[in-house]
Tab-separated table of C-alpha atoms in Angstrom:
chain	number	residue	atom	x	y	z
A	1	MET	CA	-26.749	-24.938	28.416
A	2	ALA	CA	-23.566	-26.242	29.653
A	3	ASN	CA	-22.530	-29.413	29.795
A	4	GLY	CA	-20.640	-31.465	31.954
A	5	ASN	CA	-21.314	-34.685	34.991
A	6	VAL	CA	-24.132	-33.690	36.315
A	7	PHE	CA	-23.451	-34.187	39.925
A	8	ASN	CA	-19.970	-32.402	39.872
A	9	ALA	CA	-22.086	-29.097	37.936
A	10	ILE	CA	-24.801	-28.492	40.168
A	11	TYR	CA	-24.866	-30.145	43.674
A	12	PHE	CA	-20.325	-29.781	45.068
A	13	ALA	CA	-21.074	-26.142	44.686
A	14	ASP	CA	-24.462	-26.869	46.875
A	15	LYS	CA	-23.680	-29.764	49.231
A	16	GLN	CA	-23.597	-27.854	52.609
A	17	ASN	CA	-27.604	-27.528	51.666
A	18	ALA	CA	-27.776	-30.755	51.328
A	19	GLY	CA	-29.893	-32.715	53.883
A	20	THR	CA	-31.504	-29.091	55.532
A	21	TYR	CA	-34.466	-28.148	53.277
A	22	ILE	CA	-36.922	-31.880	53.773
A	23	GLU	CA	-39.773	-31.933	54.457
A	24	LYS	CA	-42.241	-35.189	55.336
A	25	LYS	CA	-45.504	-33.615	53.530
A	26	ASP	CA	-49.141	-35.842	53.625
A	27	GLY	CA	-49.857	-36.300	50.072
A	28	ASN	CA	-52.882	-35.350	50.122
A	29	LYS	CA	-52.461	-31.745	51.497
A	30	LYS	CA	-51.222	-28.753	49.828
A	31	SER	CA	-48.260	-27.480	51.660
A	32	GLU	CA	-47.726	-23.600	52.578
A	33	ALA	CA	-47.052	-21.214	49.611
A	34	LYS	CA	-43.241	-20.832	50.601
A	35	PRO	CA	-40.246	-18.341	48.600
A	36	TYR	CA	-39.029	-19.440	45.933
A	37	TYR	CA	-34.981	-20.270	47.416
A	38	GLU	CA	-36.572	-22.270	49.631
A	39	CYS	CA	-38.292	-23.992	47.585
A	40	LEU	CA	-35.190	-24.728	45.176
A	41	ASN	CA	-33.531	-25.893	48.085
A	42	ILE	CA	-35.503	-27.959	49.370
A	43	VAL	CA	-36.003	-29.723	45.441
A	44	ARG	CA	-32.308	-29.797	45.236
A	45	SER	CA	-31.920	-31.280	48.481
A	46	SER	CA	-34.293	-34.217	48.022
A	47	ILE	CA	-32.100	-34.838	44.678
A	48	SER	CA	-28.767	-34.972	45.936
A	49	ASN	CA	-29.230	-37.010	48.677
A	50	ASN	CA	-31.225	-39.842	46.649
A	51	HIS	CA	-29.798	-39.967	43.098
A	52	ALA	CA	-26.104	-38.793	43.927
A	53	SER	CA	-24.415	-42.488	42.722
A	54	ASP	CA	-27.485	-42.033	39.675
A	55	LEU	CA	-26.498	-39.075	38.449
A	56	ALA	CA	-22.181	-39.566	38.933
A	57	ASN	CA	-21.885	-40.413	35.399
A	58	LEU	CA	-24.693	-38.553	33.468
A	59	ASP	CA	-24.049	-35.947	31.142
A	60	LEU	CA	-26.217	-32.439	30.011
A	61	ALA	CA	-25.582	-33.336	26.833
A	62	ASN	CA	-26.761	-36.590	26.425
A	63	ASP	CA	-30.166	-37.635	28.836
A	64	GLY	CA	-29.560	-35.614	31.881
A	65	GLU	CA	-31.302	-32.848	31.354
A	66	ARG	CA	-34.824	-34.695	30.599
A	67	ILE	CA	-33.866	-37.267	34.021
A	68	LEU	CA	-32.896	-33.814	36.135
A	69	LYS	CA	-35.857	-32.125	35.111
A	70	ASN	CA	-38.787	-35.421	35.600
A	71	LEU	CA	-36.602	-35.385	39.180
A	72	ILE	CA	-37.201	-31.675	40.490
A	73	SER	CA	-40.704	-32.159	38.685
A	74	LYS	CA	-41.152	-35.548	41.313
A	75	TYR	CA	-40.015	-33.258	44.167
A	76	ILE	CA	-41.883	-30.591	43.683
A	77	ASN	CA	-45.061	-33.157	43.810
A	78	GLN	CA	-43.504	-35.432	46.586
A	79	ASN	CA	-43.190	-32.655	48.617
A	80	ASN	CA	-46.479	-30.523	47.920
A	81	LEU	CA	-44.717	-26.688	46.819
A	82	SER	CA	-45.981	-24.144	46.048
A	83	CYS	CA	-44.111	-20.869	45.434
A	84	THR	CA	-45.319	-17.091	46.284
A	85	GLU	CA	-43.487	-15.733	43.239
A	86	ILE	CA	-44.186	-19.146	40.862
A	87	SER	CA	-47.655	-20.961	40.498
A	88	ASP	CA	-47.132	-22.628	37.377
A	89	GLN	CA	-46.074	-25.389	38.131
A	90	ASN	CA	-43.569	-26.610	34.808
A	91	GLU	CA	-42.336	-22.969	34.477
A	92	LEU	CA	-40.893	-23.490	38.477
A	93	THR	CA	-39.977	-26.724	37.201
A	94	GLU	CA	-37.976	-24.828	34.410
A	95	LYS	CA	-36.498	-21.887	37.064
A	96	ILE	CA	-34.842	-24.712	39.610
A	97	PHE	CA	-33.695	-26.421	36.371
A	98	ASP	CA	-32.075	-23.367	35.187
A	99	ASP	CA	-30.694	-22.347	38.404
A	100	MET	CA	-29.338	-26.005	39.405
A	101	ALA	CA	-27.993	-27.053	36.094
A	102	GLY	CA	-27.356	-23.689	34.825
A	103	PHE	CA	-26.532	-20.435	36.578
A	104	GLY	CA	-29.524	-19.075	37.794
A	105	ILE	CA	-30.055	-15.112	36.890
A	106	LEU	CA	-26.504	-15.005	35.024
A	107	THR	CA	-27.802	-17.539	32.278
A	108	SER	CA	-28.705	-15.361	29.676
A	109	TYR	CA	-25.828	-13.008	29.712
A	110	ILE	CA	-23.593	-16.108	29.697
A	111	PHE	CA	-24.668	-17.231	27.118
A	112	ASN	CA	-24.936	-14.013	24.717
A	113	ASP	CA	-22.253	-12.954	22.318
A	114	THR	CA	-22.811	-9.417	23.110
A	115	VAL	CA	-21.758	-10.045	26.419
A	116	GLU	CA	-17.609	-9.736	26.909
A	117	GLU	CA	-17.294	-9.408	31.035
A	118	ILE	CA	-19.560	-10.202	34.011
A	119	ASN	CA	-18.533	-8.912	36.932
A	120	ILE	CA	-19.769	-9.076	39.985
A	121	ASN	CA	-19.320	-6.100	42.465
A	122	ALA	CA	-22.100	-7.901	45.608
A	123	TRP	CA	-24.727	-10.252	45.772
A	124	ASN	CA	-27.420	-7.589	44.391
A	125	ASP	CA	-24.422	-5.441	42.474
A	126	ILE	CA	-23.851	-7.180	38.881
A	127	GLU	CA	-22.720	-5.314	36.036
A	128	ILE	CA	-21.815	-6.599	32.562
A	129	VAL	CA	-19.481	-4.737	29.854
A	130	THR	CA	-20.314	-4.990	25.969
A	131	SER	CA	-18.448	-3.245	22.790
A	132	ASN	CA	-20.786	-0.525	24.154
A	133	GLY	CA	-19.615	0.000	27.767
A	134	TYR	CA	-20.566	-1.123	30.816
A	135	ARG	CA	-23.707	-1.259	32.660
A	136	LYS	CA	-26.130	-2.434	35.404
A	137	ILE	CA	-27.864	-5.206	35.203
A	138	ASP	CA	-31.582	-5.454	37.576
A	139	GLU	CA	-31.751	-8.612	37.867
A	140	SER	CA	-29.711	-9.964	41.041
A	141	PHE	CA	-29.217	-13.071	43.239
A	142	ASN	CA	-31.922	-13.323	46.183
A	143	SER	CA	-29.184	-13.152	48.393
A	144	PRO	CA	-25.799	-13.047	49.495
A	145	GLU	CA	-25.012	-17.164	50.536
A	146	GLU	CA	-27.253	-17.905	47.078
A	147	ALA	CA	-24.054	-15.370	45.435
A	148	VAL	CA	-21.584	-17.465	46.930
A	149	SER	CA	-23.800	-20.288	46.278
A	150	MET	CA	-23.562	-19.710	42.807
A	151	VAL	CA	-20.010	-18.843	42.572
A	152	LYS	CA	-18.727	-22.218	43.980
A	153	LYS	CA	-20.869	-23.946	41.338
A	154	MET	CA	-19.249	-21.966	39.244
A	155	CYS	CA	-15.722	-22.914	39.925
A	156	ALA	CA	-16.269	-26.900	40.659
A	157	SER	CA	-17.472	-26.987	37.149
A	158	GLY	CA	-13.525	-26.288	36.246
A	159	ASP	CA	-12.493	-28.787	39.475
A	160	VAL	CA	-11.439	-25.204	41.756
A	161	THR	CA	-12.867	-25.287	45.534
A	162	ILE	CA	-13.216	-22.303	46.429
A	163	ASP	CA	-13.938	-21.977	50.090
A	164	ALA	CA	-13.042	-20.560	54.212
A	165	SER	CA	-9.703	-21.773	53.465
A	166	THR	CA	-9.044	-21.039	49.543
A	167	PRO	CA	-11.542	-18.056	49.541
A	168	VAL	CA	-9.222	-16.407	46.290
A	169	ARG	CA	-9.731	-18.900	43.180
A	170	ASP	CA	-9.645	-18.965	39.181
A	171	SER	CA	-11.211	-21.548	37.240
A	172	TYR	CA	-13.700	-22.117	34.071
A	173	ILE	CA	-17.238	-22.666	33.258
A	174	PHE	CA	-16.560	-23.670	30.115
A	175	LYS	CA	-14.089	-23.619	27.417
A	176	GLY	CA	-13.643	-19.883	26.573
A	177	THR	CA	-15.626	-18.829	29.833
A	178	ARG	CA	-12.974	-17.914	32.707
A	179	ILE	CA	-13.798	-16.813	36.122
A	180	SER	CA	-12.196	-15.230	38.968
A	181	ALA	CA	-13.925	-15.081	42.783
A	182	MET	CA	-13.409	-13.590	46.478
A	183	ILE	CA	-16.027	-15.502	48.927
A	184	PRO	CA	-15.816	-14.575	52.724
A	185	PRO	CA	-13.398	-14.240	55.086
A	186	VAL	CA	-11.522	-12.480	52.492
A	187	ILE	CA	-15.332	-10.428	51.235
A	188	ASP	CA	-17.543	-9.126	54.093
A	189	GLU	CA	-20.377	-12.321	54.476
A	190	GLU	CA	-23.118	-9.290	54.206
A	191	ILE	CA	-21.533	-8.706	50.375
A	192	GLY	CA	-21.298	-12.412	49.394
A	193	THR	CA	-18.932	-12.214	46.741
A	194	VAL	CA	-16.972	-10.530	43.777
A	195	ALA	CA	-16.398	-12.225	40.433
A	196	SER	CA	-15.322	-10.852	37.568
A	197	ILE	CA	-16.621	-13.373	34.779
A	198	ARG	CA	-14.335	-12.979	31.255
A	199	ARG	CA	-15.783	-14.912	27.552
A	200	GLN	CA	-14.305	-15.286	24.662
A	201	LYS	CA	-15.955	-14.550	21.719
A	202	LYS	CA	-17.701	-17.940	20.402
A	203	ASP	CA	-16.620	-17.320	16.388
A	204	ALA	CA	-12.674	-17.243	16.475
A	205	ILE	CA	-11.606	-13.134	15.921
A	206	THR	CA	-10.187	-14.012	12.570
A	207	PRO	CA	-7.244	-11.248	10.907
A	208	GLU	CA	-9.443	-10.102	9.063
A	209	MET	CA	-11.890	-8.735	12.099
A	210	LEU	CA	-8.990	-7.232	13.480
A	211	ILE	CA	-7.963	-5.476	10.542
A	212	ASN	CA	-11.621	-4.155	9.549
A	213	GLY	CA	-12.382	-3.157	13.101
A	214	GLY	CA	-9.261	-0.870	12.793
A	215	SER	CA	-7.300	-2.970	15.379
A	216	VAL	CA	-4.835	-3.872	13.696
A	217	ILE	CA	-3.063	-2.820	10.316
A	218	LYS	CA	-2.817	-5.800	7.496
A	219	GLU	CA	0.618	-4.879	7.011
A	220	GLU	CA	1.665	-4.787	10.902
A	221	LEU	CA	-0.095	-8.402	10.833
A	222	GLU	CA	2.025	-10.017	8.146
A	223	PHE	CA	5.461	-7.941	10.111
A	224	LEU	CA	4.427	-10.410	13.287
A	225	SER	CA	3.613	-13.262	11.286
A	226	MET	CA	6.521	-13.631	9.136
A	227	SER	CA	8.595	-12.815	12.241
A	228	LEU	CA	6.657	-15.387	14.445
A	229	ASN	CA	7.358	-18.306	11.009
A	230	ASN	CA	11.027	-17.104	10.824
A	231	GLY	CA	11.802	-18.202	14.222
A	232	ILE	CA	11.639	-14.322	16.030
A	233	SER	CA	10.131	-14.664	19.913
A	234	LEU	CA	7.431	-12.004	20.378
A	235	ALA	CA	5.598	-11.253	23.753
A	236	ILE	CA	2.402	-9.668	24.122
A	237	GLY	CA	1.726	-6.577	26.391
A	238	GLY	CA	-1.554	-4.625	28.031
A	239	ALA	CA	-3.925	-4.426	30.377
A	240	THR	CA	-6.670	-6.915	31.193
A	241	GLY	CA	-9.057	-7.087	28.686
A	242	SER	CA	-7.526	-5.209	26.077
A	243	GLY	CA	-7.512	-8.458	23.772
A	244	LYS	CA	-4.374	-10.574	24.202
A	245	THR	CA	-5.492	-13.805	24.252
A	246	THR	CA	-7.655	-12.800	21.587
A	247	PHE	CA	-4.754	-11.683	19.153
A	248	LEU	CA	-2.765	-13.894	20.483
A	249	GLY	CA	-4.877	-16.624	19.181
A	250	CYS	CA	-5.064	-14.491	15.579
A	251	LEU	CA	-0.974	-14.217	15.080
A	252	LEU	CA	-0.945	-18.172	15.484
A	253	THR	CA	-3.618	-19.089	13.323
A	254	ASP	CA	-1.385	-17.800	11.121
A	255	ILE	CA	1.560	-19.805	11.291
A	256	GLU	CA	2.463	-22.312	9.190
A	257	ASP	CA	0.932	-26.138	8.870
A	258	SER	CA	4.154	-27.740	9.249
A	259	LYS	CA	5.214	-26.673	12.721
A	260	ARG	CA	4.524	-27.662	15.292
A	261	ILE	CA	2.166	-25.699	18.144
A	262	TYR	CA	3.084	-26.507	21.656
A	263	THR	CA	-0.017	-24.039	23.712
A	264	ILE	CA	-0.386	-23.836	27.518
A	265	GLU	CA	-2.979	-22.697	29.473
A	266	ASP	CA	-5.106	-22.214	32.637
A	267	SER	CA	-8.051	-22.363	30.675
A	268	ARG	CA	-8.661	-23.563	27.117
A	269	GLU	CA	-9.105	-20.377	25.789
A	270	LEU	CA	-7.125	-20.879	21.852
A	271	ASN	CA	-8.801	-22.798	19.115
A	272	LEU	CA	-5.580	-23.038	16.640
A	273	ILE	CA	-6.374	-26.729	15.110
A	274	LYS	CA	-7.522	-26.621	11.866
A	275	TYR	CA	-9.111	-28.636	9.678
A	276	ASP	CA	-10.136	-30.188	5.602
A	277	THR	CA	-13.174	-30.476	4.438
A	278	ASP	CA	-13.335	-34.494	5.338
A	279	GLY	CA	-13.333	-32.785	9.043
A	280	LYS	CA	-9.405	-34.482	8.628
A	281	ILE	CA	-6.747	-32.428	11.208
A	282	ILE	CA	-4.760	-30.998	8.819
A	283	ASN	CA	-2.426	-28.713	11.180
A	284	ARG	CA	-0.147	-29.942	14.403
A	285	VAL	CA	-1.079	-28.848	17.857
A	286	ILE	CA	-1.172	-29.769	20.973
A	287	HIS	CA	-3.166	-28.384	23.863
A	288	THR	CA	-1.650	-28.562	27.370
A	289	LYS	CA	-3.408	-26.928	30.698
A	290	THR	CA	-1.943	-26.663	34.074
A	291	ASN	CA	-3.747	-28.666	36.975
A	292	GLU	CA	-3.717	-27.390	40.666
A	293	GLY	CA	-5.364	-30.337	41.880
A	294	SER	CA	-2.383	-31.763	40.501
A	295	ASN	CA	0.543	-29.341	40.911
A	296	THR	CA	1.369	-29.261	37.331
A	297	THR	CA	2.322	-25.838	36.722
A	298	GLN	CA	2.734	-23.784	33.825
A	299	THR	CA	6.523	-24.199	34.240
A	300	GLU	CA	6.550	-27.959	34.589
A	301	LEU	CA	4.541	-27.784	31.133
A	302	LEU	CA	7.310	-25.906	29.312
A	303	LYS	CA	9.795	-28.156	30.689
A	304	GLN	CA	7.932	-30.791	29.561
A	305	SER	CA	7.446	-29.003	25.506
A	306	LEU	CA	10.891	-29.570	25.783
A	307	ARG	CA	10.345	-33.069	24.683
A	308	GLN	CA	7.499	-32.519	21.901
A	309	ASP	CA	9.657	-31.078	19.395
A	310	PRO	CA	7.790	-28.370	19.365
A	311	ASP	CA	8.545	-24.944	17.137
A	312	ILE	CA	6.355	-22.471	18.740
A	313	ILE	CA	6.096	-22.818	22.383
A	314	VAL	CA	2.506	-20.584	23.634
A	315	PRO	CA	2.901	-20.084	27.646
A	316	ALA	CA	-0.722	-18.252	26.436
A	317	GLU	CA	-0.284	-15.860	29.920
A	318	MET	CA	2.975	-15.637	31.682
A	319	ARG	CA	2.323	-14.925	35.266
A	320	GLY	CA	5.034	-16.098	37.512
A	321	GLU	CA	8.339	-17.322	37.162
A	322	GLU	CA	7.674	-19.714	34.206
A	323	ALA	CA	9.073	-16.493	32.851
A	324	TRP	CA	12.108	-17.818	33.463
A	325	ASP	CA	11.918	-20.816	31.331
A	326	ALA	CA	10.082	-19.637	28.787
A	327	GLN	CA	13.203	-16.952	27.736
A	328	GLU	CA	15.856	-20.033	28.492
A	329	ALA	CA	13.363	-21.497	26.262
A	330	GLY	CA	13.619	-18.708	23.880
A	331	ARG	CA	17.745	-18.708	24.402
A	332	THR	CA	17.684	-21.982	23.238
A	333	GLY	CA	16.357	-22.118	19.438
A	334	HIS	CA	13.076	-22.384	20.450
A	335	THR	CA	10.105	-20.148	19.203
A	336	ILE	CA	8.472	-18.566	22.209
A	337	ALA	CA	4.604	-16.655	21.999
A	338	THR	CA	2.836	-15.103	25.002
A	339	SER	CA	1.313	-12.356	26.729
A	340	LEU	CA	0.721	-10.373	30.187
A	341	HIS	CA	-0.085	-7.888	31.870
A	342	THR	CA	1.754	-4.374	31.505
A	343	ASN	CA	0.575	-0.657	30.924
A	344	SER	CA	2.912	-0.057	28.162
A	345	PRO	CA	5.636	-1.731	25.553
A	346	GLU	CA	8.723	-0.876	27.497
A	347	GLU	CA	7.020	-2.412	30.783
A	348	THR	CA	6.304	-5.203	29.315
A	349	TYR	CA	9.989	-5.758	29.445
A	350	THR	CA	10.342	-5.292	32.847
A	351	ARG	CA	7.351	-6.608	33.341
A	352	ILE	CA	9.445	-10.134	32.297
A	353	LEU	CA	12.715	-9.053	34.110
A	354	THR	CA	10.476	-9.340	37.483
A	355	LEU	CA	8.745	-12.204	36.889
A	356	CYS	CA	12.658	-14.018	36.592
A	357	GLN	CA	13.919	-12.497	39.724
A	358	GLU	CA	11.391	-14.419	41.011
A	359	LYS	CA	13.259	-17.187	40.152
A	360	GLY	CA	16.059	-16.750	42.931
A	361	THR	CA	18.565	-16.374	40.329
A	362	ASN	CA	21.542	-15.031	41.688
A	363	LEU	CA	22.437	-12.942	38.221
A	364	SER	CA	23.123	-9.408	37.911
A	365	GLU	CA	19.636	-7.416	36.966
A	366	ASP	CA	21.288	-6.390	34.112
A	367	LEU	CA	22.746	-9.638	31.989
A	368	ILE	CA	18.551	-10.886	32.851
A	369	MET	CA	17.642	-8.007	31.252
A	370	ARG	CA	19.701	-8.589	27.978
A	371	MET	CA	19.014	-13.022	28.323
A	372	ILE	CA	15.684	-11.044	27.933
A	373	MET	CA	15.918	-8.908	24.952
A	374	ASP	CA	18.288	-11.833	23.322
A	375	ALA	CA	14.460	-14.345	23.922
A	376	PHE	CA	12.005	-11.274	22.972
A	377	PRO	CA	13.500	-9.441	20.303
A	378	LEU	CA	10.011	-8.138	19.535
A	379	VAL	CA	7.241	-6.667	21.711
A	380	VAL	CA	3.531	-6.100	21.225
A	381	PHE	CA	1.201	-3.799	23.175
A	382	ILE	CA	-2.053	-3.900	22.936
A	383	LYS	CA	-5.001	-1.289	24.748
A	384	LYS	CA	-8.424	-0.346	25.561
A	385	LEU	CA	-9.042	2.653	24.081
A	386	LYS	CA	-11.532	5.010	26.221
A	387	ASP	CA	-13.937	4.427	23.100
A	388	GLY	CA	-14.410	0.837	23.959
A	389	THR	CA	-11.439	-0.137	20.596
A	390	ARG	CA	-9.044	-2.033	20.843
A	391	ARG	CA	-5.767	-1.254	18.916
A	392	CYS	CA	-2.568	-1.986	18.566
A	393	MET	CA	-0.499	0.822	19.709
A	394	LYS	CA	3.157	-0.401	19.132
A	395	ILE	CA	6.101	-2.872	17.908
A	396	ILE	CA	8.915	-3.006	19.727
A	397	GLU	CA	12.372	-3.543	19.124
A	398	PRO	CA	14.768	-3.862	22.005
A	399	THR	CA	18.261	-2.415	21.843
A	400	SER	CA	20.261	-1.453	24.658
A	401	TYR	CA	19.805	-1.793	28.859
A	402	LYS	CA	21.889	-0.765	31.386
A	403	ASP	CA	21.512	0.198	34.814
A	404	GLY	CA	18.017	0.515	34.489
A	405	ASP	CA	17.408	2.525	31.207
A	406	LEU	CA	15.582	0.574	28.423
A	407	LYS	CA	16.074	1.739	24.949
A	408	TYR	CA	14.261	0.232	21.500
A	409	HIS	CA	12.876	1.541	18.396
A	410	THR	CA	9.889	1.402	17.677
A	411	ILE	CA	8.266	-0.369	14.289
A	412	TYR	CA	5.060	0.685	13.722
A	413	GLN	CA	2.740	2.468	16.237
A	414	PHE	CA	-1.006	3.614	16.268
A	415	VAL	CA	-0.814	7.198	17.066
A	416	ILE	CA	-3.341	9.040	18.383
A	417	LYS	CA	-4.311	12.035	16.334
A	418	GLY	CA	-7.526	12.954	18.875
A	419	TRP	CA	-11.069	12.137	20.469
A	420	GLU	CA	-14.626	12.966	18.611
A	421	LYS	CA	-17.703	12.691	20.045
A	422	ASP	CA	-20.967	11.653	17.600
A	423	GLU	CA	-24.294	13.026	17.888
A	424	THR	CA	-25.423	11.101	21.402
A	425	GLY	CA	-22.100	12.101	23.311
A	426	LYS	CA	-20.118	9.079	22.296
A	427	VAL	CA	-16.301	10.042	21.466
A	428	LYS	CA	-14.374	7.517	19.360
A	429	VAL	CA	-10.880	7.886	18.833
A	430	LYS	CA	-8.810	9.698	16.118
A	431	GLY	CA	-5.433	7.975	14.843
A	432	GLU	CA	-4.193	5.648	12.605
A	433	HIS	CA	-1.698	2.919	12.090
A	434	LYS	CA	1.489	4.225	10.909
A	435	ARG	CA	5.425	2.553	10.543
A	436	VAL	CA	7.330	4.562	12.486
A	437	GLY	CA	10.956	2.790	11.919
A	438	ASP	CA	12.541	-0.238	10.932
A	439	LEU	CA	13.904	-3.244	11.744
A	440	SER	CA	17.647	-3.506	12.866
A	441	ASP	CA	20.668	-5.178	10.940
A	442	LYS	CA	20.514	-7.786	14.005
A	443	LEU	CA	16.839	-8.233	13.796
A	444	ALA	CA	16.851	-8.466	9.681
A	445	MET	CA	20.119	-11.123	9.634
A	446	ARG	CA	18.199	-13.807	12.676
A	447	MET	CA	14.906	-13.476	10.480
A	448	LEU	CA	17.535	-14.841	7.176
A	449	GLU	CA	19.325	-17.217	8.964
A	450	ASN	CA	16.179	-18.741	10.167
A	451	GLY	CA	15.050	-19.120	6.725
A	452	ALA	CA	12.849	-15.888	5.739
A	453	GLU	CA	13.596	-13.836	2.117
A	454	LEU	CA	15.256	-11.675	1.396
A	455	SER	CA	12.812	-9.558	-0.276
A	456	ASP	CA	10.238	-10.152	2.139
A	457	ILE	CA	12.546	-8.434	4.885
A	458	GLN	CA	13.279	-5.301	2.974
A	459	LYS	CA	9.659	-4.594	3.438
A	460	TYR	CA	10.386	-3.673	6.778
A	461	SER	CA	14.307	-2.899	6.283
A	462	PRO	CA	14.628	-1.261	2.910
A	463	ASN	CA	18.563	-0.274	3.598
A	464	PHE	CA	19.148	-3.814	4.501
A	465	ASN	CA	22.402	-5.419	2.600
A	466	PRO	CA	23.497	-8.626	4.700
A	467	GLU	CA	26.813	-8.812	1.804
A	468	LYS	CA	27.293	-5.274	3.097
A	469	LEU	CA	27.209	-6.235	7.098
A	470	GLU	CA	30.384	-6.159	9.016
A	471	VAL	CA	31.878	-9.255	9.836
A	472	VAL	CA	32.676	-9.511	13.308
């Protein structure tokens, strides 16, 4: 069961129902059986009207569950409720509690570790996504109105209001679980809502898990770790659901404990704090979060990060003009690790360019791109393949840009050799991760100047010899 303030999490989204269904009953007379959803609204309205102040500071994680269940039972009795679908009062109490404090029909899927995503296509059309693909579930909401009410409650858990004036919102239900939702008027009334709920795996993905799962090879992770630990910024590109945040989190777990990491997220997904056996924090991490209510944006938090003496700044996902401030920081001695939505490694650079141009600068496109290439000498491209596996497809280093033409060389690549089917018809990719190129002397020298060992650099650039480089 999700933790949180009972009143905000339970009643905020359903406030429009308060007072609508309250009925006065003869205490000795059994009422006519009602549909479940009507019973739910009667109890919810009774509690919301009569106990809002009592519940304002109550937490479900402590004594809230017991108190709320007692209130539910009280109002079932007080209103002499009987339900057409559920005859047992204890079962009815549990069901109403689950719909009020939990997530109704979605609860079991939200807390199922095998479910990666829940897509609500309509109030009566819901699908889940696992590592085996997607499937439609049998359950549905009782009505479009119930679906909208549940989405409002989920958004309210992250202090975000979704209503007719702001019908498209992003929020989080709790740490590691995000929701992107739309309601009328941008969605037809008879549909109710369209929403996507994405949950981060409960247990943190480790580098070893990525390696064992074939997403990457050890050599690639060691190269990227050496880069970040020695001042080389990088951007991770990929489509929605490709695993960008997971990959970024894995890279950051290998950052030296002495380095100060400053993260910026819309909702908390990166879990980077390390503890020793006595429970003492051993690394240096600052987690920050945007807040629409106070107009605290990624741009504001990026500017603030420069005053916090960071070694690595992590705008977890760049979506707008904060990309300009990120590249500025990357060109002024700060290491940046970030991600963004793109369809190819080269498009990752053009996407950053587009975001930077939202700043409204008068600089030429060629100059801005050269600044971006200097700020982000490496791009990692992640892709979710047809068989559901996620692969680090390429690691590239840009070399030049002129008149819209980006030149780069590839350092690592996942080479697809074909596809095969098992006895059930399920497809599986055939391929291997390979190093297909070396670092440029320019990037190798930058690493050396930032403190990397020459022997480590030469693993990825065997011919690099700083003593033989031309002095410019």
